[in-house]
PDB file of C-alpha atoms in Angstrom:
ATOM      1  CA  LEU A   8      89.953  93.808  83.121  1.00  0.00           C
ATOM      2  CA  ALA A   9      89.837  96.123  80.093  1.00  0.00           C
ATOM      3  CA  GLY A  10      92.507  98.593  79.036  1.00  0.00           C
ATOM      4  CA  GLY A  11      95.660  97.063  80.494  1.00  0.00           C
ATOM      5  CA  ALA A  12      97.486 100.422  80.296  1.00  0.00           C
ATOM      6  CA  VAL A  13      94.766 103.051  79.643  1.00  0.00           C
ATOM      7  CA  TRP A  14      91.034 102.892  80.331  1.00  0.00           C
ATOM      8  CA  GLY A  15      88.774 105.855  79.525  1.00  0.00           C
ATOM      9  CA  SER A  16      85.109 105.725  80.459  1.00  0.00           C
ATOM     10  CA  VAL A  17      82.266 107.715  81.978  1.00  0.00           C
ATOM     11  CA  PHE A  18      80.105 106.150  84.654  1.00  0.00           C
ATOM     12  CA  GLY A  19      77.674 107.732  87.061  1.00  0.00           C
ATOM     13  CA  ARG A  20      74.149 109.011  87.420  1.00  0.00           C
ATOM     14  CA  TYR A  21      74.524 111.939  85.019  1.00  0.00           C
ATOM     15  CA  PRO A  22      73.324 111.760  81.409  1.00  0.00           C
ATOM     16  CA  LEU A  23      76.158 110.654  79.150  1.00  0.00           C
ATOM     17  CA  ASP A  24      75.676 113.815  77.079  1.00  0.00           C
ATOM     18  CA  SER A  25      76.860 115.955  79.993  1.00  0.00           C
ATOM     19  CA  LEU A  26      80.035 114.014  80.759  1.00  0.00           C
ATOM     20  CA  LYS A  27      82.861 112.999  78.471  1.00  0.00           C
ATOM     21  CA  SER A  28      86.135 111.275  79.185  1.00  0.00           C
ATOM     22  CA  THR A  29      88.905 112.586  76.904  1.00  0.00           C
ATOM     23  CA  VAL A  30      92.063 110.610  76.226  1.00  0.00           C
ATOM     24  CA  GLN A  31      94.965 111.957  74.154  1.00  0.00           C
ATOM     25  CA  VAL A  32      97.918 109.702  73.406  1.00  0.00           C
ATOM     26  CA  VAL A  33     100.811 111.200  71.414  1.00  0.00           C
ATOM     27  CA  ALA A  34     104.170 109.609  70.567  1.00  0.00           C
ATOM     28  CA  CYS A  35     103.836 106.668  72.953  1.00  0.00           C
ATOM     29  CA  GLU A  36     104.582 102.961  72.817  1.00  0.00           C
ATOM     30  CA  PHE A  37     102.367 100.263  74.328  1.00  0.00           C
ATOM     31  CA  LYS A  38     104.227  96.975  74.533  1.00  0.00           C
ATOM     32  CA  ARG A  39     103.236  93.534  75.926  1.00  0.00           C
ATOM     33  CA  ASN A  40     100.139  94.616  77.879  1.00  0.00           C
ATOM     34  CA  LEU A  41      97.553  91.998  78.872  1.00  0.00           C
ATOM     35  CA  ALA A  42      93.801  92.337  79.492  1.00  0.00           C
ATOM     36  CA  ILE A  43      90.530  90.616  78.724  1.00  0.00           C
ATOM     37  CA  SER A  44      89.670  93.303  76.162  1.00  0.00           C
ATOM     38  CA  GLY A  45      91.727  96.185  74.766  1.00  0.00           C
ATOM     39  CA  ALA A  46      95.013  95.048  76.271  1.00  0.00           C
ATOM     40  CA  ALA A  47      96.712  98.440  75.847  1.00  0.00           C
ATOM     41  CA  VAL A  48      93.802 100.914  75.550  1.00  0.00           C
ATOM     42  CA  ALA A  49      90.057 100.573  76.167  1.00  0.00           C
ATOM     43  CA  LEU A  50      87.680 103.489  75.630  1.00  0.00           C
ATOM     44  CA  ALA A  51      83.941 103.299  76.359  1.00  0.00           C
ATOM     45  CA  SER A  52      80.813 105.198  77.385  1.00  0.00           C
ATOM     46  CA  SER A  53      81.016 108.455  75.418  1.00  0.00           C
ATOM     47  CA  SER A  54      84.775 108.800  75.636  1.00  0.00           C
ATOM     48  CA  VAL A  55      86.652 110.868  73.074  1.00  0.00           C
ATOM     49  CA  GLY A  56      90.089 109.722  72.009  1.00  0.00           C
ATOM     50  CA  VAL A  57      92.944 111.019  69.880  1.00  0.00           C
ATOM     51  CA  ILE A  58      95.875 108.718  69.238  1.00  0.00           C
ATOM     52  CA  HIS A  59      98.785 110.033  67.176  1.00  0.00           C
ATOM     53  CA  ASP A  60     102.236 108.678  66.303  1.00  0.00           C
ATOM     54  CA  THR A  61     101.839 105.746  68.711  1.00  0.00           C
ATOM     55  CA  ILE A  62     103.054 102.144  68.457  1.00  0.00           C
ATOM     56  CA  PHE A  63     101.170  99.087  69.773  1.00  0.00           C
ATOM     57  CA  THR A  64     103.344  95.951  69.833  1.00  0.00           C
ATOM     58  CA  GLY A  65     102.797  92.475  71.275  1.00  0.00           C
ATOM     59  CA  ASN A  66      99.658  93.274  73.286  1.00  0.00           C
ATOM     60  CA  ALA A  67      97.298  90.356  73.996  1.00  0.00           C
ATOM     61  CA  ALA A  68      93.601  90.177  74.894  1.00  0.00           C
ATOM     62  CA  SER A  69      91.980  86.980  76.127  1.00  0.00           C
ATOM     63  CA  ASP A  70      88.749  88.102  74.403  1.00  0.00           C
ATOM     64  CA  SER A  71      88.771  90.848  71.740  1.00  0.00           C
ATOM     65  CA  GLY A  72      90.814  93.890  70.790  1.00  0.00           C
ATOM     66  CA  GLY A  73      94.421  92.782  71.167  1.00  0.00           C
ATOM     67  CA  ALA A  74      95.729  96.353  71.397  1.00  0.00           C
ATOM     68  CA  MET A  75      92.536  98.446  71.600  1.00  0.00           C
ATOM     69  CA  HIS A  76      88.813  98.105  72.242  1.00  0.00           C
ATOM     70  CA  VAL A  77      86.560 101.073  71.457  1.00  0.00           C
ATOM     71  CA  SER A  78      82.866 100.801  72.368  1.00  0.00           C
ATOM     72  CA  MET A  79      79.637 102.385  73.591  1.00  0.00           C
ATOM     73  CA  MET A  80      79.202 105.672  71.688  1.00  0.00           C
ATOM     74  CA  THR A  81      82.896 106.555  71.829  1.00  0.00           C
ATOM     75  CA  SER A  82      84.630 108.602  69.121  1.00  0.00           C
ATOM     76  CA  VAL A  83      88.332 108.013  68.364  1.00  0.00           C
ATOM     77  CA  THR A  84      90.740 109.310  65.728  1.00  0.00           C
ATOM     78  CA  ILE A  85      93.965 107.367  65.170  1.00  0.00           C
ATOM     79  CA  GLU A  86      96.708 108.898  63.002  1.00  0.00           C
ATOM     80  CA  ASP A  87     100.161 107.757  61.878  1.00  0.00           C
ATOM     81  CA  SER A  88     100.268 104.851  64.328  1.00  0.00           C
ATOM     82  CA  GLY A  89     101.318 101.210  64.102  1.00  0.00           C
ATOM     83  CA  PHE A  90      99.773  97.939  65.306  1.00  0.00           C
ATOM     84  CA  THR A  91     102.242  95.038  65.151  1.00  0.00           C
ATOM     85  CA  SER A  92     102.058  91.469  66.492  1.00  0.00           C
ATOM     86  CA  ASN A  93      98.996  92.039  68.684  1.00  0.00           C
ATOM     87  CA  THR A  94      96.707  89.076  69.402  1.00  0.00           C
ATOM     88  CA  ALA A  95      93.154  88.393  70.505  1.00  0.00           C
ATOM     89  CA  ALA A  96      91.850  84.989  71.535  1.00  0.00           C
ATOM     90  CA  ASP A  97      88.489  85.837  69.952  1.00  0.00           C
ATOM     91  CA  SER A  98      88.400  88.688  67.421  1.00  0.00           C
ATOM     92  CA  GLY A  99      90.080  91.942  66.475  1.00  0.00           C
ATOM     93  CA  GLY A 100      93.749  91.017  66.767  1.00  0.00           C
ATOM     94  CA  ALA A 101      94.755  94.679  66.711  1.00  0.00           C
ATOM     95  CA  MET A 102      91.458  96.406  67.484  1.00  0.00           C
ATOM     96  CA  ALA A 103      87.789  95.780  68.239  1.00  0.00           C
ATOM     97  CA  VAL A 104      85.244  98.526  67.539  1.00  0.00           C
ATOM     98  CA  THR A 105      81.748  97.780  68.867  1.00  0.00           C
ATOM     99  CA  ALA A 106      78.459  99.168  70.207  1.00  0.00           C
ATOM    100  CA  GLN A 107      77.895 102.382  68.240  1.00  0.00           C
ATOM    101  CA  ALA A 108      81.494 103.575  68.463  1.00  0.00           C
ATOM    102  CA  CYS A 109      82.927 105.750  65.689  1.00  0.00           C
ATOM    103  CA  VAL A 110      86.595 105.343  64.734  1.00  0.00           C
ATOM    104  CA  THR A 111      88.611 107.096  62.019  1.00  0.00           C
ATOM    105  CA  ILE A 112      92.031 105.645  61.184  1.00  0.00           C
ATOM    106  CA  LEU A 113      94.462 107.591  58.970  1.00  0.00           C
ATOM    107  CA  GLY A 114      97.934 106.502  57.849  1.00  0.00           C
ATOM    108  CA  ALA A 115      98.230 103.511  60.200  1.00  0.00           C
ATOM    109  CA  ARG A 116     100.082 100.223  59.705  1.00  0.00           C
ATOM    110  CA  PHE A 117      98.600  96.869  60.734  1.00  0.00           C
ATOM    111  CA  GLU A 118     101.233  94.110  60.555  1.00  0.00           C
ATOM    112  CA  ARG A 119     101.299  90.506  61.807  1.00  0.00           C
ATOM    113  CA  ASN A 120      98.224  90.821  64.048  1.00  0.00           C
ATOM    114  CA  ARG A 121      96.311  87.619  64.818  1.00  0.00           C
ATOM    115  CA  ALA A 122      92.770  86.692  65.867  1.00  0.00           C
ATOM    116  CA  SER A 123      92.295  83.105  67.009  1.00  0.00           C
ATOM    117  CA  GLY A 124      88.499  82.985  67.347  1.00  0.00           C
ATOM    118  CA  LEU A 125      85.871  84.697  65.195  1.00  0.00           C
ATOM    119  CA  GLY A 126      88.341  86.511  62.954  1.00  0.00           C
ATOM    120  CA  GLY A 127      89.228  90.063  62.059  1.00  0.00           C
ATOM    121  CA  ALA A 128      92.986  89.858  62.433  1.00  0.00           C
ATOM    122  CA  ALA A 129      93.464  93.604  62.126  1.00  0.00           C
ATOM    123  CA  LEU A 130      89.970  94.906  62.966  1.00  0.00           C
ATOM    124  CA  ARG A 131      86.699  93.572  64.361  1.00  0.00           C
ATOM    125  CA  VAL A 132      83.832  95.972  63.610  1.00  0.00           C
ATOM    126  CA  SER A 133      80.436  95.177  65.130  1.00  0.00           C
ATOM    127  CA  ALA A 134      77.499  97.619  65.103  1.00  0.00           C
ATOM    128  CA  ALA A 135      79.946 100.511  64.823  1.00  0.00           C
ATOM    129  CA  GLN A 136      81.299 102.935  62.226  1.00  0.00           C
ATOM    130  CA  VAL A 137      84.900 102.762  61.006  1.00  0.00           C
ATOM    131  CA  GLU A 138      86.550 104.945  58.366  1.00  0.00           C
ATOM    132  CA  LEU A 139      89.947 103.883  57.006  1.00  0.00           C
ATOM    133  CA  PHE A 140      92.105 106.294  54.982  1.00  0.00           C
ATOM    134  CA  ALA A 141      95.563 105.490  53.539  1.00  0.00           C
ATOM    135  CA  ASN A 142      96.344 102.561  55.850  1.00  0.00           C
ATOM    136  CA  ALA A 143      98.585  99.555  55.193  1.00  0.00           C
ATOM    137  CA  PHE A 144      97.710  95.956  56.154  1.00  0.00           C
ATOM    138  CA  SER A 145     100.330  93.219  55.955  1.00  0.00           C
ATOM    139  CA  ALA A 146     100.565  89.560  57.107  1.00  0.00           C
ATOM    140  CA  ASN A 147      97.541  89.657  59.445  1.00  0.00           C
ATOM    141  CA  THR A 148      96.040  86.225  60.241  1.00  0.00           C
ATOM    142  CA  ALA A 149      92.613  85.010  61.348  1.00  0.00           C
ATOM    143  CA  ASP A 150      92.495  81.356  62.425  1.00  0.00           C
ATOM    144  CA  GLN A 151      88.772  80.866  61.838  1.00  0.00           C
ATOM    145  CA  GLY A 152      85.699  82.688  60.655  1.00  0.00           C
ATOM    146  CA  GLY A 153      87.478  84.785  58.048  1.00  0.00           C
ATOM    147  CA  GLY A 154      88.529  88.381  58.028  1.00  0.00           C
ATOM    148  CA  GLY A 155      92.286  88.361  57.606  1.00  0.00           C
ATOM    149  CA  VAL A 156      91.976  92.142  57.675  1.00  0.00           C
ATOM    150  CA  ILE A 157      88.431  93.098  58.793  1.00  0.00           C
ATOM    151  CA  LEU A 158      85.600  91.051  60.278  1.00  0.00           C
ATOM    152  CA  TRP A 159      82.491  93.197  59.962  1.00  0.00           C
ATOM    153  CA  ASP A 160      78.925  92.666  61.114  1.00  0.00           C
ATOM    154  CA  GLY A 161      76.091  95.116  61.540  1.00  0.00           C
ATOM    155  CA  SER A 162      74.312  97.678  59.406  1.00  0.00           C
ATOM    156  CA  LEU A 163      77.124 100.268  59.229  1.00  0.00           C
ATOM    157  CA  LYS A 164      79.628  99.262  56.553  1.00  0.00           C
ATOM    158  CA  PRO A 165      83.281 100.267  57.002  1.00  0.00           C
ATOM    159  CA  ILE A 166      84.437 103.091  54.715  1.00  0.00           C
ATOM    160  CA  VAL A 167      87.785 102.234  53.124  1.00  0.00           C
ATOM    161  CA  ARG A 168      89.838 104.634  51.004  1.00  0.00           C
ATOM    162  CA  MET A 169      93.328 103.960  49.623  1.00  0.00           C
ATOM    163  CA  ALA A 170      94.146 100.832  51.625  1.00  0.00           C
ATOM    164  CA  CYS A 171      97.188  98.747  50.786  1.00  0.00           C
ATOM    165  CA  VAL A 172      96.608  95.080  51.599  1.00  0.00           C
ATOM    166  CA  HIS A 173      99.442  92.585  51.300  1.00  0.00           C
ATOM    167  CA  GLY A 174      99.986  89.034  52.556  1.00  0.00           C
ATOM    168  CA  TRP A 175      96.879  88.572  54.716  1.00  0.00           C
ATOM    169  CA  PHE A 176      94.861  85.419  54.990  1.00  0.00           C
ATOM    170  CA  ALA A 177      92.125  83.654  56.884  1.00  0.00           C
ATOM    171  CA  ILE A 178      91.878  79.966  57.663  1.00  0.00           C
ATOM    172  CA  ALA A 179      88.356  78.576  57.252  1.00  0.00           C
TER     173      ALA A 179
END
């Protein structure tokens, strides 16, 4: 139901501190995957992820995180990757980051992603930490609720450095 192509998670009776699921994705392409959440990749429950030089195109989630959903104390670094034409029926057209997850995104491109519900065409950040460095956002669309680029809620504010934003909008 989550992670149409890749799902990383830790479940069991052991303390989460003792187990970690590690996912490394390098020079891959995820195209036209479908899932309820995180249509291409979903990482949860103390997973650790590294995504480098990877393209996410045309993935669709019937809930949130069109291409990716990162949640539940998971740490992910995304570098030099692209998110294009991904959709979510609710929020986070390209990516949803929730539930105490920590995501760092460096040198990524977010283009033509769409969220039909709550908003956050490129990113939905809820009760999580996101750091953005030298990323480009272009022509992302949120149908309602705002957040043509980022829909944020919670006490941890996103950290944004050197972002280039062009041609994004939200319909209220």
